[in-house]
Coordinates of N, CA and C and ligand atoms in Angstrom, one line a residue:
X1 N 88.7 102.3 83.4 CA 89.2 103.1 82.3 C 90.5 103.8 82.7
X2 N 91.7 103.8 81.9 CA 92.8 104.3 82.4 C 93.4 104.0 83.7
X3 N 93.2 102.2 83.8 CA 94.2 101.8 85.0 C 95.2 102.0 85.0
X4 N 96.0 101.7 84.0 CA 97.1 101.6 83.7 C 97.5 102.6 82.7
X5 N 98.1 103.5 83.2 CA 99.4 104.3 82.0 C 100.9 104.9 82.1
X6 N 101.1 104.6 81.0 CA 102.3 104.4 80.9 C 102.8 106.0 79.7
X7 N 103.7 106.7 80.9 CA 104.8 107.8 80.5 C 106.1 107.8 79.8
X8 N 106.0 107.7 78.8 CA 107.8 107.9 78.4 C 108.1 109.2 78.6
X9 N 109.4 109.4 79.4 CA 110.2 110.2 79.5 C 111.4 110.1 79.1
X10 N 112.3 111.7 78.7 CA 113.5 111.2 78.2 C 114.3 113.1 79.1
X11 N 113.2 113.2 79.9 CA 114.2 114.3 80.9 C 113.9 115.6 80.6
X12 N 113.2 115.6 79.5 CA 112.9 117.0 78.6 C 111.5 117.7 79.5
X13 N 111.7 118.7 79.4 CA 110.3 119.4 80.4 C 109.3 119.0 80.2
X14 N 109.0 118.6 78.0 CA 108.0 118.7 78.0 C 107.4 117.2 78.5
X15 N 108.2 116.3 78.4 CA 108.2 115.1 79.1 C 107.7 114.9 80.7
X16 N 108.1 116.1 81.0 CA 107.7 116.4 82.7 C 106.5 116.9 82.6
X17 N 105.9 117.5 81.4 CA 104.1 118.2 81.6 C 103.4 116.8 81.0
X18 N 104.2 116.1 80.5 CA 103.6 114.9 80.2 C 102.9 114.0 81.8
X19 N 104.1 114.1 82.3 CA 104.1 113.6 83.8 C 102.9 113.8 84.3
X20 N 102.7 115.3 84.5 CA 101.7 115.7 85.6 C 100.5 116.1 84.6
X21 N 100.2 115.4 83.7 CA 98.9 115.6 83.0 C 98.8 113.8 83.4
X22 N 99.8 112.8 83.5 CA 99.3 111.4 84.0 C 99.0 111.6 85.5
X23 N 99.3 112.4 86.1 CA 99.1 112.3 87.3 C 97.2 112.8 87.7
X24 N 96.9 114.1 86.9 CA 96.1 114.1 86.6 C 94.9 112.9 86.4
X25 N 95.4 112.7 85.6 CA 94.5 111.1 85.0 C 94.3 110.3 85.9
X26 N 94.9 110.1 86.6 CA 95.7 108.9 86.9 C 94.6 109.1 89.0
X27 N 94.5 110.2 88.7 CA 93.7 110.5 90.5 C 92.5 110.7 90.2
X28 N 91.6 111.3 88.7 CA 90.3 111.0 88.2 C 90.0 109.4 88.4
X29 N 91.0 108.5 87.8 CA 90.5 107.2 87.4 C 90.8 106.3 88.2
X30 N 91.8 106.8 89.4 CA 92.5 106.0 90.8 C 93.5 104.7 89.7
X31 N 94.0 105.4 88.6 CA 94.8 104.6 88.0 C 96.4 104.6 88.1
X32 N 97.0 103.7 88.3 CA 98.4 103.4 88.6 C 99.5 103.8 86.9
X33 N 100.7 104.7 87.4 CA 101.5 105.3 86.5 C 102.8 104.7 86.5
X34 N 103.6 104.1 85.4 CA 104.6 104.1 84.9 C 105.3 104.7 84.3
X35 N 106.4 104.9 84.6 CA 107.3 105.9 82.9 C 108.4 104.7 83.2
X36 N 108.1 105.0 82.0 CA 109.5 104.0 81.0 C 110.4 105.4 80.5
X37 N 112.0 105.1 80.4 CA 112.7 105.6 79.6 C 113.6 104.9 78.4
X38 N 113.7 104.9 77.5 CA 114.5 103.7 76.9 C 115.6 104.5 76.4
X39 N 116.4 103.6 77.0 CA 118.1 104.1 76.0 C 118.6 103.9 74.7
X40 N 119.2 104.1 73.8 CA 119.3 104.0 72.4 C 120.4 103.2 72.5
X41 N 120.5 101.2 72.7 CA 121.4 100.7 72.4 C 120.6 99.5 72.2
X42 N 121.5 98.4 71.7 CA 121.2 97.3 71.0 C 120.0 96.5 71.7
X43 N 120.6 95.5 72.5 CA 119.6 94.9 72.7 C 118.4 95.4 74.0
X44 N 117.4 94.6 74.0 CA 116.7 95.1 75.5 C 116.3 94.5 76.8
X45 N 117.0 95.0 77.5 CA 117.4 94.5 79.0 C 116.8 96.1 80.0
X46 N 115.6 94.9 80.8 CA 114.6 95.2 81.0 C 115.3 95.8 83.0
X47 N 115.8 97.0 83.1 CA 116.1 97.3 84.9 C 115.1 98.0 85.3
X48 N 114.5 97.6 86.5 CA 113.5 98.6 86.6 C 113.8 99.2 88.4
X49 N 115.2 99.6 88.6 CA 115.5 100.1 89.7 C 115.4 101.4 89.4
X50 N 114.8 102.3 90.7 CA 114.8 103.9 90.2 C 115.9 104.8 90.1
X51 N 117.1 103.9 91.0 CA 118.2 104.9 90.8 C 118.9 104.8 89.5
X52 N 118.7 103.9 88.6 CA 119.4 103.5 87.4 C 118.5 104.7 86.3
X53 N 116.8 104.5 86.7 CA 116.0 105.0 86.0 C 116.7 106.8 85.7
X54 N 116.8 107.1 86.9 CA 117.6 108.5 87.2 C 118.5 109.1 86.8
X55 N 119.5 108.1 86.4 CA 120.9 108.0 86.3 C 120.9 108.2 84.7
X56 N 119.8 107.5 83.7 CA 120.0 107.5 82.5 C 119.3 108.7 81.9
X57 N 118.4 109.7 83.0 CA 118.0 110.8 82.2 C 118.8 112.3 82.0
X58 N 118.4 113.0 81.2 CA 118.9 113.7 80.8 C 118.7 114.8 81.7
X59 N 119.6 115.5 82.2 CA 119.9 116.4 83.2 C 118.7 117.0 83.8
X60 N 118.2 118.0 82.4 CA 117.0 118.7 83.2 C 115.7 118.1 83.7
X61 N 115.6 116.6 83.1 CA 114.6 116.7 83.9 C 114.9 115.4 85.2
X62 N 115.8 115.2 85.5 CA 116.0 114.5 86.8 C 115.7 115.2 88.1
X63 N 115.8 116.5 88.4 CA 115.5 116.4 90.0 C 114.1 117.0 89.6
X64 N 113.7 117.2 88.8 CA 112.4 117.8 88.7 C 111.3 116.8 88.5
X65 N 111.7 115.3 87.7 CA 110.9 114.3 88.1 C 111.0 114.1 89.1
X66 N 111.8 113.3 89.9 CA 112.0 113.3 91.6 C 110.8 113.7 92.2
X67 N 110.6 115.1 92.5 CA 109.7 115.9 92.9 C 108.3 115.6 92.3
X68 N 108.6 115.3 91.3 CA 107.1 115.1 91.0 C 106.4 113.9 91.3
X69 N 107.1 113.0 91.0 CA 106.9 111.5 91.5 C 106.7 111.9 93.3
X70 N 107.4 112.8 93.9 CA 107.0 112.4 95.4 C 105.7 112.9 95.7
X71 N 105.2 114.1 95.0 CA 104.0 114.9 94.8 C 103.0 113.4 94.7
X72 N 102.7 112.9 93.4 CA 102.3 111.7 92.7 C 102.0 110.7 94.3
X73 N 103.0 110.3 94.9 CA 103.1 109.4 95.9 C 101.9 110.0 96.4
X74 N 102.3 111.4 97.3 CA 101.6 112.0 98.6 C 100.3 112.0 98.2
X75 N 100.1 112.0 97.0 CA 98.5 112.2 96.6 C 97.6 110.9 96.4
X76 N 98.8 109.6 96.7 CA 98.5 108.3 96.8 C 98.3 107.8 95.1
X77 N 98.9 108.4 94.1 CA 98.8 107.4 92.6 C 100.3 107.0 92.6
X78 N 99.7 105.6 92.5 CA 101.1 104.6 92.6 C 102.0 104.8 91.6
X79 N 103.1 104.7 91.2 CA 104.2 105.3 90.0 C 105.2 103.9 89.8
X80 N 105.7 103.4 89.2 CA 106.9 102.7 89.1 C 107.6 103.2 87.6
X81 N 108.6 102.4 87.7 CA 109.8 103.0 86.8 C 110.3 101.6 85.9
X82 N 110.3 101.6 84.9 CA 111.2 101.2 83.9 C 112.2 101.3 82.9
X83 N 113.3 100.9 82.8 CA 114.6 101.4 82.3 C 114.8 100.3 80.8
X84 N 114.5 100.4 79.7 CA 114.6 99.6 78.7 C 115.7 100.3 77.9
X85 N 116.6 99.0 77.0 CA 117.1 99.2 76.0 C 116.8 98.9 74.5
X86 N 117.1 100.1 73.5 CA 116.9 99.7 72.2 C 116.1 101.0 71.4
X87 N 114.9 100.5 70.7 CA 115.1 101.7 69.8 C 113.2 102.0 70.5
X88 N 113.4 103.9 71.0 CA 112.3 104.6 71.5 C 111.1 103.5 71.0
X89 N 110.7 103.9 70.0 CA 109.5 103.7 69.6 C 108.8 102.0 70.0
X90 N 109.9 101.5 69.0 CA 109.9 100.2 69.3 C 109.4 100.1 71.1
X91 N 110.1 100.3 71.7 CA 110.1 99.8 73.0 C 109.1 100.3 73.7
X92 N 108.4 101.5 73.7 CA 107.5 102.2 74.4 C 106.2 100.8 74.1
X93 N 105.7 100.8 72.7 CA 105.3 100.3 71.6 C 104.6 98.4 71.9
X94 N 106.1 98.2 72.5 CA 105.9 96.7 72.9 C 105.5 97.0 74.5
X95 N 106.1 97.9 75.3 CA 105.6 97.5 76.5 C 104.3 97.8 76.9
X96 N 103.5 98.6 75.8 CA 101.9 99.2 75.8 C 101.6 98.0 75.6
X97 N 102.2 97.1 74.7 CA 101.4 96.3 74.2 C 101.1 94.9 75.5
X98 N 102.1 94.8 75.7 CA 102.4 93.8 76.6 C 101.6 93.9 78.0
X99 N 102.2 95.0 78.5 CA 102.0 95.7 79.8 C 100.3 95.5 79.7
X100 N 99.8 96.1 78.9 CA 98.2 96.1 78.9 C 97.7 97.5 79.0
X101 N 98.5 98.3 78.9 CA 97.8 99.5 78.9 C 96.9 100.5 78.7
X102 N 96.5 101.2 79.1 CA 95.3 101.5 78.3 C 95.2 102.7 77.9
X103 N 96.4 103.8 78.2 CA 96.8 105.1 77.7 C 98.6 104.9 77.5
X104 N 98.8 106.1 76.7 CA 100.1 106.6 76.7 C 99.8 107.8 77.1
X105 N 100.8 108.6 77.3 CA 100.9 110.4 77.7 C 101.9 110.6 77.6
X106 N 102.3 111.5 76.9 CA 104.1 111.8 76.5 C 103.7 113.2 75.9
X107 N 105.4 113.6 76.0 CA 105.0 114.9 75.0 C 104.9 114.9 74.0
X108 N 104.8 116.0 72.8 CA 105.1 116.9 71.6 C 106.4 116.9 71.2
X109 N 107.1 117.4 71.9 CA 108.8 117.3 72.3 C 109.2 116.6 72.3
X110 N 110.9 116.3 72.8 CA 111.5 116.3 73.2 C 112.9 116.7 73.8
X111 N 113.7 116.5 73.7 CA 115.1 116.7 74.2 C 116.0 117.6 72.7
X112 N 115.7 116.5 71.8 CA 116.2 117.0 70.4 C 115.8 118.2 70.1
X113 N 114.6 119.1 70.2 CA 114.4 119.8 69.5 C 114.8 120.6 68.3
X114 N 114.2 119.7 66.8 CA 114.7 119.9 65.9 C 113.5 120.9 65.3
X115 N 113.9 122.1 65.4 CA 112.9 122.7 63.9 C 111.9 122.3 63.5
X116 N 111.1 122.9 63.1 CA 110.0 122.8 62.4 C 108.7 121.7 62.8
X117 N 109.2 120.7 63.3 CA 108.2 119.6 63.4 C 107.5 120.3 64.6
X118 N 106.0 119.7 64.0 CA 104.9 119.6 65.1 C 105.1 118.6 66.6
X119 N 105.6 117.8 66.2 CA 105.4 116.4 67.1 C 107.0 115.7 66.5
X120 N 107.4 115.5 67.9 CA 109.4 114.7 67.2 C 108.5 113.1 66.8
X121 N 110.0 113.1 66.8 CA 109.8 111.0 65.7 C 109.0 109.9 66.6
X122 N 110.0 110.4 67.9 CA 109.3 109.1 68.9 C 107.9 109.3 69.2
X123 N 106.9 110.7 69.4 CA 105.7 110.6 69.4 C 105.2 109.9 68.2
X124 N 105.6 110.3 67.0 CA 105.1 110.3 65.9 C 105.3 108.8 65.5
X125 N 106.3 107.8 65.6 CA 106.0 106.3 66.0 C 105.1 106.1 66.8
X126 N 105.1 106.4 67.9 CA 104.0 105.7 69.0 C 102.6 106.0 68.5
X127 N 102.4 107.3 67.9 CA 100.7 107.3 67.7 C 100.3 106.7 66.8
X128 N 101.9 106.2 65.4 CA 101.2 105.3 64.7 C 101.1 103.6 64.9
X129 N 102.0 103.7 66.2 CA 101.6 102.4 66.3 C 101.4 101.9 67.6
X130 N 100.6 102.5 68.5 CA 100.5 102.1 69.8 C 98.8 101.5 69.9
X131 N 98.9 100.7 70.8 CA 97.8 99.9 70.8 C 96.6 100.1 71.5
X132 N 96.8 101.6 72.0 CA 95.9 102.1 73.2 C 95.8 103.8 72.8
X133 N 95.1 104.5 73.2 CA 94.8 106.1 72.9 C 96.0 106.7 73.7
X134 N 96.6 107.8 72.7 CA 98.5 108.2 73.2 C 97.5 110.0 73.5
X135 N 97.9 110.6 74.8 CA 97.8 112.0 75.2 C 99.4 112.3 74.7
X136 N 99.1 113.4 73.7 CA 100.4 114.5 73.5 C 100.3 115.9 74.4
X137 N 100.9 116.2 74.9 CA 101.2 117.6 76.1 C 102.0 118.3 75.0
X138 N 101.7 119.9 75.2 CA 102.8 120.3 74.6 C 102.7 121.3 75.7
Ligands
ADP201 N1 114.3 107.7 74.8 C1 113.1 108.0 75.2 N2 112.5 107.3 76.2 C2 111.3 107.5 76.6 N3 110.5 108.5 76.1 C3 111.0 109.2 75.1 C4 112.3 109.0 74.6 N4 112.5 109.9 73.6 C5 111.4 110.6 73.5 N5 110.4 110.2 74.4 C6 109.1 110.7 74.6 O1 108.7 111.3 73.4 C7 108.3 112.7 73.5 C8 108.7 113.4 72.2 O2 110.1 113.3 72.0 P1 110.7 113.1 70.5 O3 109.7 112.5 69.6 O4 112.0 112.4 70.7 O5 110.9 114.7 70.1 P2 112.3 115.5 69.7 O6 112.6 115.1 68.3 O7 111.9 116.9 69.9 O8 113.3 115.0 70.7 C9 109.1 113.1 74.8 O9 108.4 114.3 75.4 C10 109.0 111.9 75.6 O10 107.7 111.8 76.2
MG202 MG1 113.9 113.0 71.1

């Protein structure tokens, strides 16, 4: 149960409590963690080196993943990284699907923080269309 889950991040803190609530999971169930980040351009071209992964997030939450991912290591749950292009939802969405996953975990949040909403857009796609049970962090 919960071999496999998969994090989107987009750099935002709450994206980072997203993190360490997978990590959580992730040493109950001796299950292996990915975060995906996807960029907002056309097509999707799949990198999955970590320095690129790094490079595309948003300020605050780069050295503060870093750190958490090495936490993650020491505690022995395996982590890898994926770097997708194209549109959030979509892409989180297809690689649940594909990948075989069997959780999401992401935030409430994001980066945007726009007013009033409970839950931003990209969660709010993924819960309606992901193919596995999605954990919201707030
Ligand atoms: N581009 C992205 N790549 C990966 N994950 C993302 C991306 N954008 C948002 N997320 C995930 O979705 C969560 C909620 O973000 P979002 O729905 O965009 O809210 P907001 O509108 O506040 O930015 C984030 O905490 C993160 O887990
Ligand atoms: Mg956002």
């Amino acid at each position: 149960m919960y071999e496999k889950i998969l994090v989107p991040i987009d750099g935002s803190e709450y994206s980072i409590r997203a993190l360490c609530e997978a990590i959580n999971v992730a040493k109950l169930t001796g299950g292996a963690i990915t975060l995906i980040h996807v960029t907002p351009t056309g097509s999707s071209v799949v990198v999955s080196s970590k320095q690129h992964f790094y490079d595309m997030l948003h300020d605050t939450g780069r050295t503060v993943l870093s750190d958490r991912l090495k936490l993650a290591k020491e505690e022995g749950v395996k982590t890898g990284t994926l770097l997708v292009q194209g549109d959030p939802v979509d892409q989180i969405v297809k690689t649940a699907k594909q990948g075989n996953f069997g959780l999401i975990v992401m935030g409430a949040r994001g980066v945007s923080k726009l007013a009033g909403l409970i839950v931003g857009s990209v969660s709010q796609g993924v819960i309606k269309n992901a193919p596995c049970p999605v954990l919201i962090t707030r």
